[in-house]
Coordinates of C-alpha atoms in Angstrom, one line a residue:
X13 CA 268.7 111.1 -29.3
X14 CA 265.9 110.5 -26.8
X15 CA 267.6 113.0 -24.4
X16 CA 268.0 115.6 -27.1
X17 CA 264.3 115.3 -27.9
X18 CA 263.3 115.7 -24.3
X19 CA 265.6 118.7 -23.8
X20 CA 264.1 120.4 -26.8
X21 CA 260.6 119.9 -25.4
X22 CA 261.7 121.2 -22.0
X23 CA 263.3 124.3 -23.7
X24 CA 260.2 125.1 -25.7
X25 CA 258.1 124.7 -22.6
X26 CA 260.3 127.0 -20.7
X27 CA 260.2 129.5 -23.4
X28 CA 256.4 129.5 -23.3
X29 CA 256.5 129.9 -19.4
X30 CA 258.7 132.9 -19.8
X31 CA 256.5 134.5 -22.5
X32 CA 253.3 134.0 -20.5
X33 CA 254.9 135.2 -17.4
X34 CA 256.2 138.3 -19.0
X35 CA 252.8 139.0 -20.5
X36 CA 251.1 138.5 -17.0
X37 CA 253.8 140.7 -15.4
X38 CA 253.2 143.4 -18.0
X39 CA 249.3 143.1 -17.3
X40 CA 250.1 143.4 -13.6
X41 CA 252.2 146.5 -13.9
X42 CA 249.5 148.2 -16.0
X43 CA 246.5 147.2 -14.0
X44 CA 248.2 146.9 -10.5
X45 CA 245.4 144.6 -9.5
X46 CA 244.6 142.0 -12.1
X47 CA 243.1 139.5 -9.7
X48 CA 240.3 141.8 -8.7
X49 CA 239.6 142.7 -12.4
X50 CA 236.0 141.4 -13.4
X51 CA 235.4 140.2 -9.9
X52 CA 231.7 139.3 -9.7
X53 CA 229.8 141.0 -7.0
X54 CA 226.4 139.5 -8.1
X55 CA 224.2 139.1 -11.1
X56 CA 225.1 142.0 -13.4
X57 CA 227.3 143.5 -10.9
X58 CA 231.3 143.3 -11.2
X59 CA 234.3 145.1 -10.0
X60 CA 236.3 146.4 -13.0
X61 CA 239.1 148.5 -11.2
X62 CA 240.7 148.2 -7.7
X63 CA 243.1 150.0 -5.5
X64 CA 242.4 153.6 -6.8
X65 CA 243.1 156.5 -4.6
X66 CA 239.8 158.1 -3.9
X67 CA 238.4 158.7 -7.4
X68 CA 236.5 162.0 -7.1
X69 CA 235.0 161.9 -10.5
X70 CA 234.7 159.4 -13.3
X71 CA 233.4 160.2 -16.9
X72 CA 232.7 158.1 -20.0
X73 CA 234.9 159.4 -22.7
X74 CA 234.2 159.5 -26.5
X75 CA 237.1 156.9 -26.8
X76 CA 234.9 154.5 -24.9
X77 CA 237.3 154.7 -21.9
X78 CA 236.5 155.6 -18.4
X79 CA 238.3 158.8 -17.4
X80 CA 239.2 158.9 -13.7
X81 CA 240.2 162.0 -11.6
X82 CA 241.8 160.9 -8.2
X83 CA 241.8 163.2 -5.2
X84 CA 245.5 163.7 -5.1
X85 CA 245.8 165.0 -8.5
X86 CA 246.2 162.0 -10.9
X87 CA 244.1 162.0 -14.2
X88 CA 243.9 158.7 -16.0
X89 CA 241.8 156.7 -18.3
X90 CA 240.9 152.9 -18.1
X91 CA 239.7 150.5 -20.7
X92 CA 236.5 149.0 -19.1
X93 CA 237.0 145.9 -21.3
X94 CA 240.5 145.1 -20.4
X95 CA 241.2 146.9 -17.3
X96 CA 244.3 148.7 -18.8
X97 CA 244.8 152.0 -17.1
X98 CA 247.0 154.9 -18.4
X99 CA 248.0 158.0 -16.4
X100 CA 247.5 161.1 -18.5
X101 CA 248.5 163.8 -16.0
X102 CA 249.8 164.2 -12.6
X103 CA 249.2 167.6 -10.9
X104 CA 252.0 168.7 -8.6
X105 CA 250.5 171.7 -6.9
X106 CA 247.4 170.2 -5.5
X107 CA 246.7 171.1 -1.9
X108 CA 245.0 168.0 -0.4
X109 CA 243.4 168.2 3.0
X110 CA 240.2 166.5 4.1
X111 CA 237.8 167.4 1.2
X112 CA 240.3 169.7 -0.5
X113 CA 242.2 168.3 -3.4
X114 CA 241.4 167.6 -7.1
X115 CA 237.6 168.1 -7.0
X116 CA 236.1 168.1 -10.4
X117 CA 236.6 167.0 -14.1
X118 CA 234.6 167.4 -17.3
X119 CA 235.2 166.4 -21.0
X120 CA 234.1 168.8 -23.7
X121 CA 230.9 167.5 -25.3
X122 CA 232.5 167.6 -28.8
X123 CA 236.0 166.3 -28.1
X124 CA 236.7 166.0 -31.9
X125 CA 236.2 169.6 -32.5
X126 CA 237.3 170.8 -29.0
X127 CA 239.7 168.3 -27.5
X128 CA 239.4 169.9 -24.0
X129 CA 239.4 168.6 -20.5
X130 CA 238.5 170.9 -17.6
X131 CA 239.7 170.3 -14.0
X132 CA 239.3 172.2 -10.8
X133 CA 241.4 171.6 -7.7
X134 CA 242.6 173.4 -4.5
X135 CA 246.1 174.9 -4.2
X136 CA 248.0 177.3 -1.9
X137 CA 249.4 180.8 -2.9
X138 CA 251.0 183.1 -0.3
X139 CA 249.4 180.9 2.7
X140 CA 246.0 181.4 1.1
X141 CA 243.8 178.6 -0.2
X142 CA 242.4 178.8 -3.7
X143 CA 240.5 176.7 -6.2
X144 CA 241.7 176.7 -9.7
X145 CA 239.6 176.0 -12.8
X146 CA 241.9 175.0 -15.7
X147 CA 241.5 173.8 -19.2
X148 CA 243.8 171.1 -20.6
X149 CA 244.1 170.0 -24.2
X150 CA 243.8 166.2 -24.8
X151 CA 246.6 164.8 -27.0
X152 CA 246.5 161.0 -27.5
X153 CA 247.6 159.8 -24.0
X154 CA 248.5 163.1 -22.4
X155 CA 247.0 166.3 -21.1
X156 CA 249.0 169.7 -22.0
X157 CA 248.7 173.3 -22.7
X158 CA 247.0 174.2 -19.5
X159 CA 245.0 177.5 -19.6
X160 CA 243.8 178.9 -16.2
X161 CA 240.2 180.0 -16.6
X162 CA 239.5 181.2 -13.1
X163 CA 240.6 181.1 -9.4
X164 CA 238.4 181.6 -6.4
X165 CA 238.7 181.3 -2.6
X166 CA 238.8 177.8 -1.0
X167 CA 238.7 176.4 2.5
X168 CA 239.2 173.1 4.4
X169 CA 235.6 172.2 3.5
X170 CA 232.7 173.2 1.3
X171 CA 234.6 173.6 -1.9
X172 CA 232.2 171.9 -4.2
X173 CA 232.9 171.2 -7.1
X174 CA 231.4 169.8 -10.1
X175 CA 231.8 170.8 -13.9
X176 CA 229.6 170.2 -16.8
X177 CA 229.8 171.2 -20.4
X178 CA 226.5 171.7 -22.3
X179 CA 226.1 173.2 -25.8
X180 CA 229.7 174.5 -25.8
X181 CA 229.3 176.4 -22.5
X182 CA 231.0 175.5 -19.3
X183 CA 229.1 175.2 -15.9
X184 CA 231.0 175.2 -12.7
X185 CA 229.3 174.5 -9.2
X186 CA 231.2 176.0 -6.4
X187 CA 230.9 175.6 -2.6
X188 CA 230.5 178.4 -0.1
X189 CA 234.0 177.8 1.2
X190 CA 232.6 177.9 4.8
X191 CA 231.3 181.5 4.4
X192 CA 227.8 182.3 5.5
X193 CA 227.6 185.4 3.4
X194 CA 229.1 184.7 0.0
X195 CA 226.3 182.5 -1.2
X196 CA 223.8 185.4 -1.2
X197 CA 226.2 187.8 -2.7
X198 CA 225.9 187.6 -6.6
X199 CA 229.1 189.5 -6.9
X200 CA 231.3 186.8 -5.3
X201 CA 231.9 183.3 -7.0
X202 CA 231.4 181.0 -4.0
X203 CA 228.1 179.2 -3.4
X204 CA 227.2 179.6 -7.0
X205 CA 226.8 178.0 -10.4
X206 CA 229.1 179.8 -12.8
X207 CA 228.5 179.8 -16.5
X208 CA 231.3 180.8 -18.9
X209 CA 232.6 180.2 -22.4
X210 CA 235.3 177.5 -22.7
X211 CA 238.0 180.2 -22.8
X212 CA 236.8 181.6 -19.5
X213 CA 235.0 184.6 -20.9
X214 CA 231.4 185.4 -19.7
X215 CA 228.5 184.8 -22.2
X216 CA 226.5 187.7 -23.3
X217 CA 223.2 186.2 -22.1
X218 CA 224.3 185.5 -18.5
X219 CA 222.0 187.2 -15.9
X220 CA 224.5 190.0 -15.0
X221 CA 226.8 191.6 -17.7
X222 CA 230.5 190.4 -17.3
X223 CA 229.5 188.2 -14.3
X224 CA 229.9 184.4 -14.6
X225 CA 227.2 183.9 -11.8
X226 CA 224.2 181.8 -13.4
X227 CA 222.5 180.9 -10.2
X228 CA 223.3 181.4 -6.4
X229 CA 222.3 180.5 -2.7
X230 CA 224.2 177.1 -2.5
X231 CA 226.1 175.5 0.3
X232 CA 228.2 172.6 -1.2
X233 CA 227.1 171.1 -4.5
X234 CA 228.4 167.6 -5.0
X235 CA 226.6 166.5 -8.2
X236 CA 225.6 168.2 -11.3
X237 CA 224.2 166.9 -14.6
X238 CA 222.1 167.8 -17.6
X239 CA 219.3 165.6 -18.6
X240 CA 218.6 164.6 -22.1
X241 CA 216.3 167.5 -22.6
X242 CA 218.8 170.0 -21.3
X243 CA 217.5 170.6 -17.8
X244 CA 220.3 171.1 -15.2
X245 CA 220.1 169.2 -11.8
X246 CA 222.4 169.4 -8.7
X247 CA 222.8 167.3 -5.6
X248 CA 223.8 169.3 -2.4
X249 CA 225.0 168.7 1.1
X250 CA 222.7 170.2 3.7
X251 CA 224.0 171.1 7.2
X252 CA 222.4 169.2 10.0
X253 CA 219.2 168.8 7.9
X254 CA 218.0 169.1 4.3
X255 CA 220.3 167.6 1.7
X256 CA 218.8 168.6 -1.6
X257 CA 218.2 167.9 -5.3
X258 CA 217.7 171.2 -7.2
X259 CA 216.5 171.8 -10.6
X260 CA 218.5 174.9 -11.7
X261 CA 216.9 177.9 -13.4
X262 CA 218.8 180.9 -14.7
X263 CA 219.1 183.9 -12.4
X264 CA 217.5 182.1 -9.4
X265 CA 218.3 182.2 -5.7
X266 CA 218.3 178.7 -3.9
X267 CA 218.2 180.2 -0.4
X268 CA 221.4 179.1 1.6
X269 CA 221.9 179.9 4.3
X270 CA 218.6 181.2 5.5
X271 CA 216.4 178.6 3.7
X272 CA 217.4 175.0 4.1
X273 CA 215.3 172.4 2.2
X274 CA 211.8 173.5 1.7
X275 CA 210.8 176.9 3.1
X276 CA 208.7 176.0 6.1
X277 CA 209.6 178.2 9.1
X278 CA 208.4 181.9 9.5
X279 CA 212.0 183.0 8.8
X280 CA 212.3 180.9 5.7
X281 CA 208.9 181.8 4.3
X282 CA 209.6 185.5 4.8
X283 CA 213.0 185.3 3.1
X284 CA 211.6 183.3 0.2
X285 CA 208.8 186.0 -0.2
X286 CA 211.5 188.8 -0.2
X287 CA 214.1 186.9 -2.5
X288 CA 211.9 184.6 -4.6
X289 CA 213.9 181.7 -3.7
X290 CA 213.5 178.3 -5.3
X291 CA 212.5 175.1 -3.2
X292 CA 214.4 171.8 -4.0
X293 CA 212.6 169.1 -5.8
X294 CA 213.7 166.6 -3.1
X295 CA 215.2 166.9 0.4
X296 CA 216.6 164.5 3.0
X297 CA 216.5 164.7 6.8
X298 CA 218.3 162.9 8.3
X299 CA 221.0 163.8 5.8
X300 CA 222.6 161.2 3.5
X301 CA 225.4 163.2 2.0
X302 CA 224.5 162.9 -1.7
X303 CA 227.3 162.9 -4.1
X304 CA 227.7 162.2 -7.8
X305 CA 224.6 162.6 -10.1
X306 CA 223.7 161.4 -13.6
X307 CA 220.7 161.1 -15.6
X308 CA 219.5 157.7 -17.1
X309 CA 217.6 157.6 -20.5
X310 CA 218.4 154.1 -21.7
X311 CA 216.4 150.8 -22.1
X312 CA 219.0 148.5 -20.8
X313 CA 218.0 148.8 -17.1
X314 CA 214.3 149.5 -17.3
X315 CA 214.0 150.3 -13.4
X316 CA 216.3 153.3 -13.9
X317 CA 214.8 154.9 -17.1
X318 CA 214.0 158.6 -16.7
X319 CA 215.6 158.8 -13.4
X320 CA 218.2 160.9 -11.7
X321 CA 221.0 158.4 -10.5
X322 CA 222.7 159.5 -7.3
X323 CA 225.3 158.0 -5.1
X324 CA 225.7 158.9 -1.4
X325 CA 228.6 159.1 1.1
X326 CA 227.0 159.0 4.5
X327 CA 224.0 156.9 3.1
X328 CA 226.5 154.6 1.5
X329 CA 224.1 153.8 -1.4
X330 CA 223.2 154.1 -5.1
X331 CA 219.7 155.7 -5.6
X332 CA 217.4 156.2 -8.5
X333 CA 215.0 159.3 -8.4
X334 CA 212.1 158.7 -10.8
X335 CA 211.2 162.0 -12.5
X336 CA 207.8 163.0 -14.0
X337 CA 207.4 163.4 -17.8
X338 CA 208.5 167.1 -17.5
X339 CA 211.5 166.4 -15.2
X340 CA 210.2 168.9 -12.7
X341 CA 209.2 166.5 -9.9
X342 CA 210.6 163.4 -8.1
X343 CA 207.9 160.8 -8.2
X344 CA 209.8 158.1 -6.1
X345 CA 213.1 157.1 -4.8
X346 CA 214.7 153.5 -4.9
X347 CA 217.7 152.7 -2.8
X348 CA 220.2 150.0 -3.9
X349 CA 223.3 148.4 -2.4
X350 CA 223.0 150.3 0.9
X351 CA 226.2 149.6 2.9
X352 CA 227.4 147.0 0.4
X353 CA 230.1 149.0 -1.2
X354 CA 230.8 151.7 1.5
X355 CA 231.0 155.4 0.6
X356 CA 230.3 156.0 -3.1
X357 CA 231.6 159.3 -4.6
X358 CA 230.7 159.4 -8.2
X359 CA 229.1 157.5 -11.2
X360 CA 228.9 157.6 -14.9
X361 CA 226.8 155.9 -17.7
X362 CA 228.0 154.3 -20.8
X363 CA 226.2 154.7 -24.1
X364 CA 225.3 151.1 -23.9
X365 CA 223.4 151.9 -20.7
X366 CA 225.8 150.3 -18.2
X367 CA 226.3 152.1 -15.0
X368 CA 229.7 152.6 -13.2
X369 CA 230.0 153.5 -9.6
X370 CA 233.3 154.9 -7.9
X371 CA 233.8 154.2 -4.2
X372 CA 235.3 156.6 -1.8
X373 CA 236.5 154.5 1.1
X374 CA 240.1 155.7 1.4
X375 CA 239.0 159.3 1.9
X376 CA 239.3 161.5 4.9
X377 CA 236.3 160.2 6.7
X378 CA 236.4 156.3 6.9
X379 CA 233.4 154.3 7.9
X380 CA 233.0 151.0 9.8
X381 CA 234.0 148.0 7.7
X382 CA 235.8 149.9 5.0
X383 CA 238.2 150.3 3.3
X384 CA 238.4 146.7 2.0
X385 CA 241.7 145.5 0.6
X386 CA 240.4 146.1 -3.0
X387 CA 239.3 149.8 -2.3
X388 CA 238.8 152.2 -3.9
X389 CA 237.0 150.4 -6.8
X390 CA 235.0 151.1 -9.9
X391 CA 231.9 148.8 -10.2
X392 CA 229.9 148.0 -13.3
X393 CA 226.1 147.6 -13.1
X394 CA 224.7 146.0 -16.2
X395 CA 221.6 144.5 -14.7
X396 CA 219.4 145.5 -11.8
X397 CA 216.3 143.8 -10.5
X398 CA 214.6 145.8 -7.8
X399 CA 212.8 142.6 -6.7
X400 CA 216.1 140.9 -5.9
X401 CA 216.9 141.3 -2.2
X402 CA 220.6 141.2 -2.9
X403 CA 220.3 144.6 -4.6
X404 CA 218.5 146.1 -1.7
X405 CA 221.1 144.9 0.8
X406 CA 221.6 146.9 4.1
X407 CA 224.1 145.9 6.9
X408 CA 222.9 148.6 9.3
X409 CA 222.2 146.7 12.6
X410 CA 218.8 146.7 14.0
X411 CA 218.6 148.3 17.4
X412 CA 216.9 150.6 19.7
X413 CA 215.5 154.0 18.6
X414 CA 218.3 155.7 20.4
X415 CA 220.9 153.7 18.4
X416 CA 219.1 154.5 15.1
X417 CA 219.0 158.2 15.9
X418 CA 222.7 158.1 16.9
X419 CA 223.4 156.4 13.4
X420 CA 221.3 159.1 11.6
X421 CA 222.9 162.1 13.2
X422 CA 226.2 161.3 14.8
X423 CA 227.9 158.2 13.6
X424 CA 229.1 159.7 10.2
X425 CA 231.4 162.0 12.2
X426 CA 232.0 160.4 15.6
X427 CA 231.8 156.8 14.1
X428 CA 229.8 153.9 15.2
X429 CA 231.8 153.2 18.4
X430 CA 232.0 157.0 19.4
X431 CA 235.8 157.1 18.8
X432 CA 235.7 159.9 16.2
X433 CA 238.7 160.6 14.0
X434 CA 241.7 162.0 15.7
X435 CA 242.3 165.8 14.6
X436 CA 239.1 165.9 12.7
X437 CA 236.1 164.7 14.9
X438 CA 236.6 164.4 18.6
X439 CA 236.0 161.1 20.5
X440 CA 232.8 161.1 22.6
X441 CA 234.3 158.3 24.7
X442 CA 237.1 160.5 26.1
X443 CA 235.2 163.7 26.3
X444 CA 234.9 164.8 29.9
X445 CA 231.9 167.1 29.0
X446 CA 229.9 164.2 27.8
X447 CA 229.8 162.4 31.2
X448 CA 230.7 165.1 33.7
X449 CA 228.9 168.2 32.4
X450 CA 225.5 167.2 31.0
X451 CA 224.2 170.7 30.7
X452 CA 227.3 171.8 28.6
X453 CA 226.8 168.6 26.6
X454 CA 223.2 169.5 25.8
X455 CA 224.1 173.0 25.1
X456 CA 226.9 172.1 22.6
X457 CA 224.3 169.8 20.7
X458 CA 221.8 172.7 20.5
X459 CA 224.2 175.5 19.6
X460 CA 226.8 173.7 17.5
X461 CA 230.4 174.9 17.1
X462 CA 232.3 177.1 14.6
X463 CA 235.7 177.7 16.1
X464 CA 238.7 175.5 17.0
X465 CA 238.6 173.6 20.3
X466 CA 241.3 171.7 22.1
X467 CA 240.3 168.4 23.6
X468 CA 242.7 166.2 25.4
X469 CA 245.5 168.1 23.8
X470 CA 244.3 167.7 20.3
X471 CA 242.9 170.8 18.4
X472 CA 239.7 170.2 16.3
X473 CA 238.5 172.9 13.8
X474 CA 235.8 171.0 12.0
X475 CA 232.4 172.9 12.4
X476 CA 229.6 171.2 14.2
X477 CA 226.0 172.2 13.1
X478 CA 223.3 173.0 15.5
X479 CA 220.9 170.2 16.3
X480 CA 218.3 172.5 17.9
X481 CA 215.7 171.2 15.5
X482 CA 215.5 167.7 17.3
X483 CA 212.5 167.1 19.3
X484 CA 213.1 166.9 23.2
X485 CA 212.4 163.2 23.2
X486 CA 214.9 162.6 20.3
X487 CA 217.5 164.6 22.1
X488 CA 217.0 162.7 25.3
X489 CA 217.5 159.4 23.4
X490 CA 220.8 160.6 21.7
X491 CA 222.4 162.2 24.6
X492 CA 221.5 159.1 26.9
X493 CA 222.8 156.8 24.3
X494 CA 226.1 158.7 23.8
X495 CA 226.6 158.8 27.6
X496 CA 226.3 155.0 27.7
X497 CA 228.9 154.3 24.9
X498 CA 232.0 152.3 25.8
X499 CA 232.7 152.1 29.5
X500 CA 230.7 155.2 30.3
X501 CA 227.6 154.4 32.4
X502 CA 226.4 158.0 33.2
X503 CA 222.8 158.5 34.3
X504 CA 220.1 159.0 31.7
X505 CA 219.3 162.6 30.7
X506 CA 216.0 163.8 32.2
X507 CA 213.5 165.9 30.3
X508 CA 213.6 168.7 32.9
X509 CA 217.3 169.2 32.0
X510 CA 216.6 169.5 28.3
X511 CA 213.9 172.1 28.9
X512 CA 216.2 173.9 31.3
X513 CA 219.0 174.3 28.8
X514 CA 216.5 175.2 25.9
X515 CA 214.9 177.9 28.2
X516 CA 218.3 179.4 29.1
X517 CA 219.4 179.6 25.4
X518 CA 216.2 181.2 24.4
X519 CA 216.5 184.1 26.9

């Protein structure tokens, strides 16, 4: 009898073990990373999703789920309370290369009446690259009934793109697709903000009849948001200088490629006078690669109220840009988490006032120290104290002026150690021109490069901007620093050589 009683207890215990294990296994299969869920990163900061594949866009849905668009073409939504994640759609025709891929997602502002989700992504047709804007219908846990609204030219880079819905109208921010002429041509769709009805037709009150162009003169917009009062803001990548925040106005020209940042040079001020271009409300040099943009109007995190919230790729940070009462000026900038989470691509804000950040550490341009095993992640910010040093963290090593200049202008492409990314950014350590041909090296920095180049048998076609704006002393510091990287111990660059090359180029 005693053994029967013991066997019964063991049988019940085993049954409970199987049940608990099954539940846990199911949770694992759905979440893929249960151990990282709700991982504390600090006071009011926690990781709520791990092992994503480069989330290009996240959005808070009317179902209180976080909708996620991953670069390879997967659309899913996740319960931020449980971590449960469901795939809604897997696109099969996405062309993914460097920045090309699934680029933007927006949910209609009235999903009950208009259950639409808008996506844009790059694809190939007849050996040409295009971006497709398409509307899907949301039906429970699937997206179906695709309707193509528009297709425009694409390229290896500068494809934008962000989408926003405001008062039943669709806004689409497109990149210049590496063209230096399209942005200033109102008859082409690239380098623009396009405004259309949700069926793709052109609203009657657009600036030009039958034309979706709402504003023009943009390089590569990476963030777009409407404020509570209905003002439209964008974040945009500059070239070698002048990343921008712009306040968008109907039928206005924002200057690219002639005007970069604020109109300051003779050429820029002349162009502004002729074309009535609009200056940004904020610009950065050195560049920080601004990405996702949102607006914060809640009381939960007082330090962020009435601010544009922005995340950065090169800058590897979360930033709050305090606005004036009219939303027309940036009064101040606060930088949080610099280098703590690596590259950050997008963010969204919940109705409760919590902020969610999406990292981008498994994308085409990795940075030192990342990705971590948990990347890519979604990180919840529910509390933020600007006085807490933990929130202001930066792991950028302190060093000489030349090392800092290299970090600001070179490291995002050629990396901290100068090794570059094979097939994308050439190595400075193995480049013969760096050590053996100082004049050619200086010339390359001053003129930049647009065409493909073959270095040590590898072809590189990523454009390099001109750094002619650098002062002579800064150029000396950077070139000398690069020539000393690794095992290279080339002689320092002399001021006379910089002047000689500049003079020859100006003839």
